[in-house]
CSV table of C-alpha atoms and ligand atoms in Angstrom, one decimal:
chain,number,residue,atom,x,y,z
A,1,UNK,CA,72.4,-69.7,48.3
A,2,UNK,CA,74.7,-72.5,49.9
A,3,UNK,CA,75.9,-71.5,53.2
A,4,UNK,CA,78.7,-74.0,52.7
A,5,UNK,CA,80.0,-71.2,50.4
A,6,UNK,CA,82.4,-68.8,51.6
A,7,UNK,CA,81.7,-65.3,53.1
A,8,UNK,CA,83.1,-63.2,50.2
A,9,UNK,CA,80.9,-65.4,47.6
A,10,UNK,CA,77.6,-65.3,50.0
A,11,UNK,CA,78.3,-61.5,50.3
A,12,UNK,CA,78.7,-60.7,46.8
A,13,UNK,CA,75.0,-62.6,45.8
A,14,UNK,CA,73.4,-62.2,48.6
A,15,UNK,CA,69.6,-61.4,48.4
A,16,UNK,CA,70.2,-60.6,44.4
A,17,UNK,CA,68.5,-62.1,42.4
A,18,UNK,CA,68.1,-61.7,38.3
A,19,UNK,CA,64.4,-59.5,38.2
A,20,UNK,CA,61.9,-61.8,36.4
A,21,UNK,CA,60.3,-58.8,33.9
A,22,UNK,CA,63.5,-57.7,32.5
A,23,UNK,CA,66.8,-59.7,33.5
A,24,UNK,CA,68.0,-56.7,35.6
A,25,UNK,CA,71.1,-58.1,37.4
A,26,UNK,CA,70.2,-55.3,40.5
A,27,UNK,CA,67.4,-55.7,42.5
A,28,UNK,CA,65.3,-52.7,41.5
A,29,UNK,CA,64.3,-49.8,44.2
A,30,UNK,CA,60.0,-50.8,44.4
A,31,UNK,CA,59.3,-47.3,45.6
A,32,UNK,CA,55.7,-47.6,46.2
A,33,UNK,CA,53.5,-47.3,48.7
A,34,UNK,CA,50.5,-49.4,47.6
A,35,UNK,CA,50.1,-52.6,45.1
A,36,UNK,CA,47.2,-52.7,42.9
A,37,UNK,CA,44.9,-55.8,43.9
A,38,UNK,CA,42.7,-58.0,41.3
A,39,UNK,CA,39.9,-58.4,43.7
A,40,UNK,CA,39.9,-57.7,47.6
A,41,UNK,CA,42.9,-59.7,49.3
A,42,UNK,CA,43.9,-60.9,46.1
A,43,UNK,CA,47.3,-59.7,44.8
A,44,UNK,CA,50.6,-61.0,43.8
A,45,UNK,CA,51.8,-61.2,47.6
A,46,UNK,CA,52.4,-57.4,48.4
A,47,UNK,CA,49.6,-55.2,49.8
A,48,UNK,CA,51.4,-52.3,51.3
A,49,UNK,CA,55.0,-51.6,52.0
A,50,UNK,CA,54.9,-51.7,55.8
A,51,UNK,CA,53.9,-55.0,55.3
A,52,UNK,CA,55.9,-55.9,52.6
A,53,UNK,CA,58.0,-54.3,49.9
A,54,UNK,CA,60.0,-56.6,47.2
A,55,UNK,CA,63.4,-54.2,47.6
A,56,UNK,CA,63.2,-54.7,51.6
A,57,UNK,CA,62.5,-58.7,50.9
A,58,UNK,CA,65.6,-59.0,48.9
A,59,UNK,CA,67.3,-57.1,51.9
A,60,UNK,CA,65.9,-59.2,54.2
A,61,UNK,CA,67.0,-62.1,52.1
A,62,UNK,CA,70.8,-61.0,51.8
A,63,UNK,CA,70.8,-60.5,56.2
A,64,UNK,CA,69.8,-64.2,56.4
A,65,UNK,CA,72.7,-65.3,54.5
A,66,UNK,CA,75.2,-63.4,55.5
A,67,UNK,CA,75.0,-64.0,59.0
A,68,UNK,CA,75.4,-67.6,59.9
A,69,UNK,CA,72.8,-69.8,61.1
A,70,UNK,CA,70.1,-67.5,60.4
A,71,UNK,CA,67.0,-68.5,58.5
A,72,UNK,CA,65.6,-65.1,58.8
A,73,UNK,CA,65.8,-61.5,58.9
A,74,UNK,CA,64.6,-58.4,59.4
A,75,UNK,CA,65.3,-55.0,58.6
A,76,UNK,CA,64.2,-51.7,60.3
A,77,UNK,CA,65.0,-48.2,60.3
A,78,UNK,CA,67.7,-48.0,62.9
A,79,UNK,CA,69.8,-50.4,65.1
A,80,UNK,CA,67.7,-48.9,68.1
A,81,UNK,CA,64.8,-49.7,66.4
A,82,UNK,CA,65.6,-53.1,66.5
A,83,UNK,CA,66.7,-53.4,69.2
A,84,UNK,CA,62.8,-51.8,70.5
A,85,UNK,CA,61.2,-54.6,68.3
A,86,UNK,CA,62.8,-57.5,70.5
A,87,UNK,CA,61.4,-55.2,74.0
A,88,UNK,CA,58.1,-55.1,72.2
A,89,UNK,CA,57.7,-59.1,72.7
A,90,UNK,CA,58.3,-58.7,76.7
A,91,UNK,CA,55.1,-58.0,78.9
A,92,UNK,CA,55.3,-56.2,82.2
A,93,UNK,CA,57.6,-57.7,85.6
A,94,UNK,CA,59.8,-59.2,82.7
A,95,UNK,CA,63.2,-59.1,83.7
A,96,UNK,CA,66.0,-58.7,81.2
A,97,UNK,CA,69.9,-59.0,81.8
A,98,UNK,CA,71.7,-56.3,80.2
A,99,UNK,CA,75.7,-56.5,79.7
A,100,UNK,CA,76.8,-52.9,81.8
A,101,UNK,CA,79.1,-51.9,78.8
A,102,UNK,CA,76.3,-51.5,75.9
A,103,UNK,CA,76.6,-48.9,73.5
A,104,UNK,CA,75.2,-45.5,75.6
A,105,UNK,CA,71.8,-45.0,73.5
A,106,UNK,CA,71.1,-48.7,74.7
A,107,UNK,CA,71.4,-48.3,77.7
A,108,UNK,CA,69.3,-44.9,77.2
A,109,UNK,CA,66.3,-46.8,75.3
A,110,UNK,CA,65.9,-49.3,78.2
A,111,UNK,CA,66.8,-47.1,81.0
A,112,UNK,CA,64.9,-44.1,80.1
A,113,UNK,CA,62.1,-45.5,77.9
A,114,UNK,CA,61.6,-48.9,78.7
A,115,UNK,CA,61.5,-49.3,82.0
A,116,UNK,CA,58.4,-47.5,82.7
A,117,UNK,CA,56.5,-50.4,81.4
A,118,UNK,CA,57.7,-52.4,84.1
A,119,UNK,CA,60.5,-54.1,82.8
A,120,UNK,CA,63.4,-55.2,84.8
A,121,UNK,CA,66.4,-54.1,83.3
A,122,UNK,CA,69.5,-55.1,85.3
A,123,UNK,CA,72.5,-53.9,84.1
A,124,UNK,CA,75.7,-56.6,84.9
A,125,UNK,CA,79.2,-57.5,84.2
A,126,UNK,CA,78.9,-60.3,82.5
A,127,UNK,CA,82.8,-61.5,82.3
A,128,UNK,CA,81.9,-62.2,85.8
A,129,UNK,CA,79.4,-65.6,85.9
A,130,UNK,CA,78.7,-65.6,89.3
A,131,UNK,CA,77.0,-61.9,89.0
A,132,UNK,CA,75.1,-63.6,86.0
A,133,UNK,CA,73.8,-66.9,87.4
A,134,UNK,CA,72.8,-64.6,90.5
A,135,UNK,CA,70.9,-62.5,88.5
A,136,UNK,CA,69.3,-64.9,86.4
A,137,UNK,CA,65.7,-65.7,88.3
A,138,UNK,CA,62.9,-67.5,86.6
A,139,UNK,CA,61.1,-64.2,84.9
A,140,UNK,CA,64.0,-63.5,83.0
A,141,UNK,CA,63.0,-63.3,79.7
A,142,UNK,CA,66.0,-61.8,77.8
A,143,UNK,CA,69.6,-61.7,78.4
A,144,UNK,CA,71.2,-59.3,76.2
A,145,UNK,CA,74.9,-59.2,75.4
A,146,UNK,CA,76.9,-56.9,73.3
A,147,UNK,CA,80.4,-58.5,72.0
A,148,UNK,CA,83.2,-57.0,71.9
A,149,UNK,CA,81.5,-53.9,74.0
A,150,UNK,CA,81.2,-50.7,72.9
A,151,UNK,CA,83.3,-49.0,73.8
A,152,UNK,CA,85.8,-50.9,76.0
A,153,UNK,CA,85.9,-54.0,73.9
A,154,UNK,CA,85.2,-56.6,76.2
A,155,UNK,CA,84.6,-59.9,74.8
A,156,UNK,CA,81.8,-62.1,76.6
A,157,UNK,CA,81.4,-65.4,76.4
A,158,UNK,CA,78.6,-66.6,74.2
A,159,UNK,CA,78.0,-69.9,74.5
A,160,UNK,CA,78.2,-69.3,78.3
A,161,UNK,CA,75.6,-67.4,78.4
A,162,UNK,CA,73.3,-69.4,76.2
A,163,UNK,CA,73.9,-72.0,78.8
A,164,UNK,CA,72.5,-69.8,81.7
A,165,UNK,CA,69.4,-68.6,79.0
A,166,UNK,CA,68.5,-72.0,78.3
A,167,UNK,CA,68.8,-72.9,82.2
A,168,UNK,CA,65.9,-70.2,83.2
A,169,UNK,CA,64.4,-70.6,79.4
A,170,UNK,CA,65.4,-66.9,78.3
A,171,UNK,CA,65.9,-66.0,75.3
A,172,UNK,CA,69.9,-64.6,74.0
A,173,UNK,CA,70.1,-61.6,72.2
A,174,UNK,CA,73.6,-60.8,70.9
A,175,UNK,CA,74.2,-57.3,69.5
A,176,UNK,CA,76.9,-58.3,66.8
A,177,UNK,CA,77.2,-54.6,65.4
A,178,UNK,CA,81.3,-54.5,66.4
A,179,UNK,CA,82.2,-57.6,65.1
A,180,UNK,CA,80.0,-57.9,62.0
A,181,UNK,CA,79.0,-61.3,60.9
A,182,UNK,CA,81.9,-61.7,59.0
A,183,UNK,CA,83.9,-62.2,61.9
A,184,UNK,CA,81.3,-63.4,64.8
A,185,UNK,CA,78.4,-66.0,64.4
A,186,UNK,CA,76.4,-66.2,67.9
A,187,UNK,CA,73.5,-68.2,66.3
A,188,UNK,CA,75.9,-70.8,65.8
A,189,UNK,CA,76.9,-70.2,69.5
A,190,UNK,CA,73.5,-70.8,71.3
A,191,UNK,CA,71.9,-67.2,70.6
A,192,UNK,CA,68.2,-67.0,69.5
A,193,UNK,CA,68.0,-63.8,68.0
A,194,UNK,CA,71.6,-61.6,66.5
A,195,UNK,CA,71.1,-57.6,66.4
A,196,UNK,CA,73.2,-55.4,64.0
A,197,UNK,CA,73.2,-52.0,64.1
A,198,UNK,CA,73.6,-52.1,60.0
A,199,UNK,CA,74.5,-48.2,60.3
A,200,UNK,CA,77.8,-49.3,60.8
A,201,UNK,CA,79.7,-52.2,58.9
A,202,UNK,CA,77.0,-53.6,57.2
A,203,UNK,CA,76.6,-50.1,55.5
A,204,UNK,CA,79.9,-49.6,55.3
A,205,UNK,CA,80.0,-45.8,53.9
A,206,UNK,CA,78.6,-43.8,56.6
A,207,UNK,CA,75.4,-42.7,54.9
A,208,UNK,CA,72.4,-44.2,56.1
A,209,UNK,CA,70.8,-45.2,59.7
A,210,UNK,CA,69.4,-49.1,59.7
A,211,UNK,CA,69.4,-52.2,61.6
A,212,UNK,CA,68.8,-55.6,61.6
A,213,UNK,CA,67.4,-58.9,63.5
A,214,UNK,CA,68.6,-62.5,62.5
A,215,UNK,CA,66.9,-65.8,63.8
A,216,UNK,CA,66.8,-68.8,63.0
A,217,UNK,CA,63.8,-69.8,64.8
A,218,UNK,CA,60.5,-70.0,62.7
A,219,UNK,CA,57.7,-69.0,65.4
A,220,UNK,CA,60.6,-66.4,67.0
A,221,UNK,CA,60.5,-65.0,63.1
A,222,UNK,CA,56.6,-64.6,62.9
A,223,UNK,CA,56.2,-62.8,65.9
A,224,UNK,CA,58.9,-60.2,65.1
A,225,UNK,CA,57.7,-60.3,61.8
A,226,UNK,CA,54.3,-59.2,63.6
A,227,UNK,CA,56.1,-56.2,65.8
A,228,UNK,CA,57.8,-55.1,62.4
A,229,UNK,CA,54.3,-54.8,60.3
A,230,UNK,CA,52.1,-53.8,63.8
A,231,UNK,CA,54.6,-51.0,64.7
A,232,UNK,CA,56.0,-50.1,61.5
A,233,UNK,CA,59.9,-49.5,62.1
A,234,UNK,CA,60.9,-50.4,58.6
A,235,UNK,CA,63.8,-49.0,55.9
A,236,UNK,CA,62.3,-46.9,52.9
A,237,UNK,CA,62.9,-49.4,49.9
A,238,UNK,CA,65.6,-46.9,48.5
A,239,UNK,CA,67.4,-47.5,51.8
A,240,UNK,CA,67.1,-51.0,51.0
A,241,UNK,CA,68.4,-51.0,47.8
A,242,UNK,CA,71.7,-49.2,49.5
A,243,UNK,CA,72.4,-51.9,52.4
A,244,UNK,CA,72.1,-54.6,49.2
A,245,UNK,CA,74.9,-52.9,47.5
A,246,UNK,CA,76.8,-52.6,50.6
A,247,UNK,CA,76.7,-56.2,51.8
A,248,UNK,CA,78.5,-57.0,48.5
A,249,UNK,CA,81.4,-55.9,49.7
A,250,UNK,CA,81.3,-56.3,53.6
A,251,UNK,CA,83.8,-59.0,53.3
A,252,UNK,CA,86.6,-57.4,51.6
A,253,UNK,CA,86.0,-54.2,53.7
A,254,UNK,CA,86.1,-56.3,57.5
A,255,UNK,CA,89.5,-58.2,56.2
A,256,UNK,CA,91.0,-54.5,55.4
A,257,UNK,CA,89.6,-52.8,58.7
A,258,UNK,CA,91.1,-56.0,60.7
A,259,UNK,CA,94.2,-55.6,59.1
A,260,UNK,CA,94.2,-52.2,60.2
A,261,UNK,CA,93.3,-52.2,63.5
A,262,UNK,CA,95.4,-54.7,64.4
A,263,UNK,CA,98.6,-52.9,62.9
A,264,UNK,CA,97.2,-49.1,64.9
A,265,UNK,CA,96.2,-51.4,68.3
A,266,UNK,CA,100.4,-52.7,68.3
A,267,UNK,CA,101.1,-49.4,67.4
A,268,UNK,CA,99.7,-47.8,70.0
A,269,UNK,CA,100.2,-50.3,72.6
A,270,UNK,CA,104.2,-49.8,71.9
A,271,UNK,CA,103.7,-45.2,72.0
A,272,UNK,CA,105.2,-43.9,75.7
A,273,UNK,CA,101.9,-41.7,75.8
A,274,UNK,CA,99.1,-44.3,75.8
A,275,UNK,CA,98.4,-45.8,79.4
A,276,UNK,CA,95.9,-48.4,77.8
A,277,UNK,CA,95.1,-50.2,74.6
A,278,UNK,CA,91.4,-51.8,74.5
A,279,UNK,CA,91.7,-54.6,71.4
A,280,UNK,CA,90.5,-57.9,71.4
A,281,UNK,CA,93.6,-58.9,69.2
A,282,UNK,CA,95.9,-57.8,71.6
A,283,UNK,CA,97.8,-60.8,73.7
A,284,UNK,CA,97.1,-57.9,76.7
A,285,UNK,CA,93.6,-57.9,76.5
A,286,UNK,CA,92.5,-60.1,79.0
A,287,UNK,CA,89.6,-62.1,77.1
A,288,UNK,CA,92.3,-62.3,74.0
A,289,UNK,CA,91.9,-66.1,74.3
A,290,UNK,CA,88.1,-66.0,74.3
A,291,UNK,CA,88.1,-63.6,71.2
A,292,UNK,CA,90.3,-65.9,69.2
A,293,UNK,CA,87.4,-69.0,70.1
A,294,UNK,CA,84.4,-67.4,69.5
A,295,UNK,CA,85.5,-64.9,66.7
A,296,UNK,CA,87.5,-65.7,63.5
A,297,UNK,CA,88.7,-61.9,63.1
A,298,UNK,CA,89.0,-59.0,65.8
A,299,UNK,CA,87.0,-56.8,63.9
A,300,UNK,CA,88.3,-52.4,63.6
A,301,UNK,CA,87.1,-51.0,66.6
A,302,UNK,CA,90.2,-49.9,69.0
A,303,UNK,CA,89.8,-47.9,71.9
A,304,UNK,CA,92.6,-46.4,74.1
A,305,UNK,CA,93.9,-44.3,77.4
A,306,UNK,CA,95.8,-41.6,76.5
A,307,UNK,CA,98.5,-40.2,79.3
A,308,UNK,CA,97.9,-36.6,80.4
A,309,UNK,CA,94.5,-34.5,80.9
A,310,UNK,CA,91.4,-34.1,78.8
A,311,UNK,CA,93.2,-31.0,77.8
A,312,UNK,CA,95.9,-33.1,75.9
A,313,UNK,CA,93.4,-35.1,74.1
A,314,UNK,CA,91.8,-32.3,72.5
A,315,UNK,CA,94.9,-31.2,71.2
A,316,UNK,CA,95.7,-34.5,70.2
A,317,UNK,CA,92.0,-34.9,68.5
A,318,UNK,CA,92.8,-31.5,66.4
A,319,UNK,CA,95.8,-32.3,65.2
A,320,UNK,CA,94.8,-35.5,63.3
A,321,UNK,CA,93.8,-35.0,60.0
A,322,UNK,CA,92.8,-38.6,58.5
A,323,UNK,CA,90.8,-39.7,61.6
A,324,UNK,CA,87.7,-37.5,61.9
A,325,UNK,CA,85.9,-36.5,65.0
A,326,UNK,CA,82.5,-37.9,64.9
A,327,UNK,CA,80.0,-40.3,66.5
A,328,UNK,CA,79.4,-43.6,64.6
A,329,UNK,CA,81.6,-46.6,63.4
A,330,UNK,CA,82.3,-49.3,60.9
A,331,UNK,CA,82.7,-47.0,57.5
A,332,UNK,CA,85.3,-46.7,55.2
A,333,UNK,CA,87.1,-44.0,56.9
A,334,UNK,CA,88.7,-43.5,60.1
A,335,UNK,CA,86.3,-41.8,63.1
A,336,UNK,CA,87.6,-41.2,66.3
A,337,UNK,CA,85.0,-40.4,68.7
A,338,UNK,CA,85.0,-39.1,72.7
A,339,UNK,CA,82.7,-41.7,74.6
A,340,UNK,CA,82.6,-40.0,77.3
A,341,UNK,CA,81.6,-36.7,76.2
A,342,UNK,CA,80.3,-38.3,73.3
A,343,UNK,CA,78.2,-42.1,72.6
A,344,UNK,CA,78.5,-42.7,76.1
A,345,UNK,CA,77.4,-39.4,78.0
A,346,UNK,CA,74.1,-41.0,78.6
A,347,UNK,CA,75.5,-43.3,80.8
A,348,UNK,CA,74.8,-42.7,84.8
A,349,UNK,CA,78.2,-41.2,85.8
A,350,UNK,CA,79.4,-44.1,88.2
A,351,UNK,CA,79.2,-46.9,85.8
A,352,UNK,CA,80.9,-44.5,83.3
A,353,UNK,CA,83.8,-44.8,86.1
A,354,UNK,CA,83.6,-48.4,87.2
A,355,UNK,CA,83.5,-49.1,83.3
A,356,UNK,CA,86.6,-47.1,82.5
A,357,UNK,CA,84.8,-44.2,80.1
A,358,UNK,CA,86.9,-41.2,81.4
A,359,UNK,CA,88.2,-37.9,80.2
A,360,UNK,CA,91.3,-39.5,78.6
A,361,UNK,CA,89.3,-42.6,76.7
A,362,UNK,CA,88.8,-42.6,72.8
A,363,UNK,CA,87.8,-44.6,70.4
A,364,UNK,CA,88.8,-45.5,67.0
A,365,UNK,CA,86.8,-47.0,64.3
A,366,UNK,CA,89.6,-47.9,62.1
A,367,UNK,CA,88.5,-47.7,58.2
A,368,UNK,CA,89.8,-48.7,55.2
A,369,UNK,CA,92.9,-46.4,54.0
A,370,UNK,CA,96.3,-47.3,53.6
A,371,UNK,CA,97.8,-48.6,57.3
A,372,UNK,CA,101.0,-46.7,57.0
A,373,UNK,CA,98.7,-43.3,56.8
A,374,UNK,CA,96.5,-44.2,59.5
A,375,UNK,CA,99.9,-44.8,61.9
A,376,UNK,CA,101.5,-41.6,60.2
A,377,UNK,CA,98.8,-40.0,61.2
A,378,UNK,CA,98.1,-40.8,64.6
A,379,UNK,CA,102.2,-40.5,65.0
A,380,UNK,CA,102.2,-37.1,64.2
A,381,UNK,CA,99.1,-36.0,66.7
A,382,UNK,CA,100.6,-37.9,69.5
A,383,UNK,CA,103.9,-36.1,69.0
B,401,P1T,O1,72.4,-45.8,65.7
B,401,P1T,P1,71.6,-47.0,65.4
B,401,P1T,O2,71.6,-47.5,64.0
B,401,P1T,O3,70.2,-46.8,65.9
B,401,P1T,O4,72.3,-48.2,66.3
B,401,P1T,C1,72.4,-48.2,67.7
B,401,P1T,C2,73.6,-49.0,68.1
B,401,P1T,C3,73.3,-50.3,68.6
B,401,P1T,N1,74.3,-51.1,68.9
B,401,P1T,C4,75.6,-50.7,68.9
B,401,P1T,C5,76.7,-51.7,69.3
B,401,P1T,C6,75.9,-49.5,68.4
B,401,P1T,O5,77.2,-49.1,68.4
B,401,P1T,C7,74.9,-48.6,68.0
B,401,P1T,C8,75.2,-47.2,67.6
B,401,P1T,N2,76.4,-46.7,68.0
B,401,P1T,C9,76.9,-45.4,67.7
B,401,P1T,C10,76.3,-44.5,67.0
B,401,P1T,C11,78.3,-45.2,68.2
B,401,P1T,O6,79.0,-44.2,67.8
B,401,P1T,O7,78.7,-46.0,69.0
């Protein structure tokens, strides 16, 4: 695949390729455990699925190219598994850097299970550099960013803080599950390795749990590649099969969620009963210059402060009837979800405050339906 093509082309054939037995235009679903070898250790380059599995490979294959500047992927069976592949290269006293506004179960993996291996996990707020270069000692091993956050949408500055990785010879991990990599491409920023939580956009339909790790370093690539095979977190090959078909249309699905977000962020920015609109697409939002540099599209994810009590906001949450009330993001149809009761309740209580998740925050994962509907609808709820 050329990756001077564009995004919808690279989307649509991505990982596909014609199956050599039959012509079969679809990769086809290798569910098997096992491959039958001619003679011990010789076989046609799959011994067991763990290891490899030619369904996952084509996966693999379509991550690469769709996210820019990868060489390589990786697929596993969840975003947090993923995300527990990259710990898995750290050893003891490690210190990591951790942006303070990560998606709760994050924050919950490396808080609660983590750190009892003696990691240093130190949670910052990293729109602020100063707090950053402070924090950034000589065993720091990993700085980990999240871009836009989840869920208060802040935008932080990639290329900045590849600067201050390469300066104590860190590694960058950028979790690019809210802006997908349509719209965001941090290995062309300076980041070594780019998480996606493929759950959400790269999915696309809200029916199966995956993630993914792009790189395009070769010796980074083997020793996750290592981690994957020696701890085993991968997708079944059906699974696989799924996230090809999806990724065939991620790029006419992000241009439709964008559209829509943007048209339900001005909306609600303009309603007398929202305090606060969280969108990097907004000219309010205070990294809104930032966004439009590093990203070429602000993505669907739109949270907002309602006016009133948590009392209010259920009524308001049970009187919609396109948005549904439920965890997750990025699929076709509109979620709205309760982070602080919700995705965030994991979070120790005072950050929840100093990060703005209160009793009156919600979040919108805007899908795919017509716009007028979505505004109709949340129009009606607020009134
Ligand atoms: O759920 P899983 O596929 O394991 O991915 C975890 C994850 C990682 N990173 C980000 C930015 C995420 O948003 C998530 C999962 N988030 C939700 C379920 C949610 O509703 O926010």
């Amino acid at each position: 695949m050329h990756s001077d093509l564009r995004t919808k082309t690279i989307a649509v054939h991505a990982g596909t390729e014609p199956e050599p037995n039959t012509g079969a235009i679809m990769t086809p679903i290798f569910l098997t455990s096992t491959f039958v070898q001619e003679a011990p250790g010789v076989h046609k380059g799959y011994d067991y699925s763990r290891a490899d599995n030619p369904t996952r490979q084509a996966h693999e294959k379509a991550l690469a190219q769709i996210e820019r500047g990868a060489k390589y992927a990786l697929a596993y069976a969840s975003g947090l598994a993923a995300e527990q592949a990259i710990i898995q290269l750290l050893n003891p006293g490690d210190r990591i850097l951790v942006c303070d506004d990560v998606y709760g179960g994050t924050g919950r993996l490396f808080r609660r299970l983590f750190a009892k291996y003696n990691l240093d996990f130190q949670f910052i707020d990293m729109a602020n550099m100063d707090e950053v270069k402070k924090a950034a000692t000589a065993n720091t091993k990993l700085i980990w960013v999240e871009s836009p956050t989840n869920p208060t949408m802040k935008v932080i500055d990639i290329q900045a803080m590849s600067a201050v990785a390469k300066s104590v010879g860190a590694k960058l991990v950028v979790d690019n599950t809210f802006a997908s990599p349509v719209f965001q491409s941090p290995l062309l920023m300076g980041a070594d390795i780019v998480m996606h939580s493929s759950t959400k956009y790269i999915g696309g339909h809200s029916d199966m749990i995956g993630g993914a790790l792009m790189m395009t370093d070769k010796a980074l690539h083997e020793q996750l590649k290592f981690v994957q095979f020696a701890a085993g977190a991968v997708p079944s090959p059906f699974e696989s099969f799924m996230f090809l078909r999806s990724i065939k249309t991620l790029a006419v699905r992000m241009e439709q969620h964008a559209k829509n977000a943007q048209a339900v962020a001005e909306f609600l920015e303009k309603h007398p009963k929202v305090k606060r609109v969280y969108f990097p697409g907004l000219k309010s939002h205070p990294q809104h210059e930032l966004a439009k540099k590093q990203m070429s599209g602000f993505s669907g994810m739109v949270s907002f402060d309602m006016n009133g009590t948590y009392d209010d906001v259920v009524k308001f949450l049970k009187k919609l009837k396109v948005f549904c009330l439920a965890e997750s993001l990025g699929g076709v149809e509109s979620l709205v979800n309760h982070p602080e009761k919700m995705t965030h309740a994991s979070v120790p209580e005072e950050l929840r405050k100093k990060l703005g998740i209160g009793p009156t925050l919600l979040r919108l994962s805007v899908g795919i339906e017509d716009t007028a509907d979505l505004i109709a609808d949340l129009d009606q709820a607020l009134s």
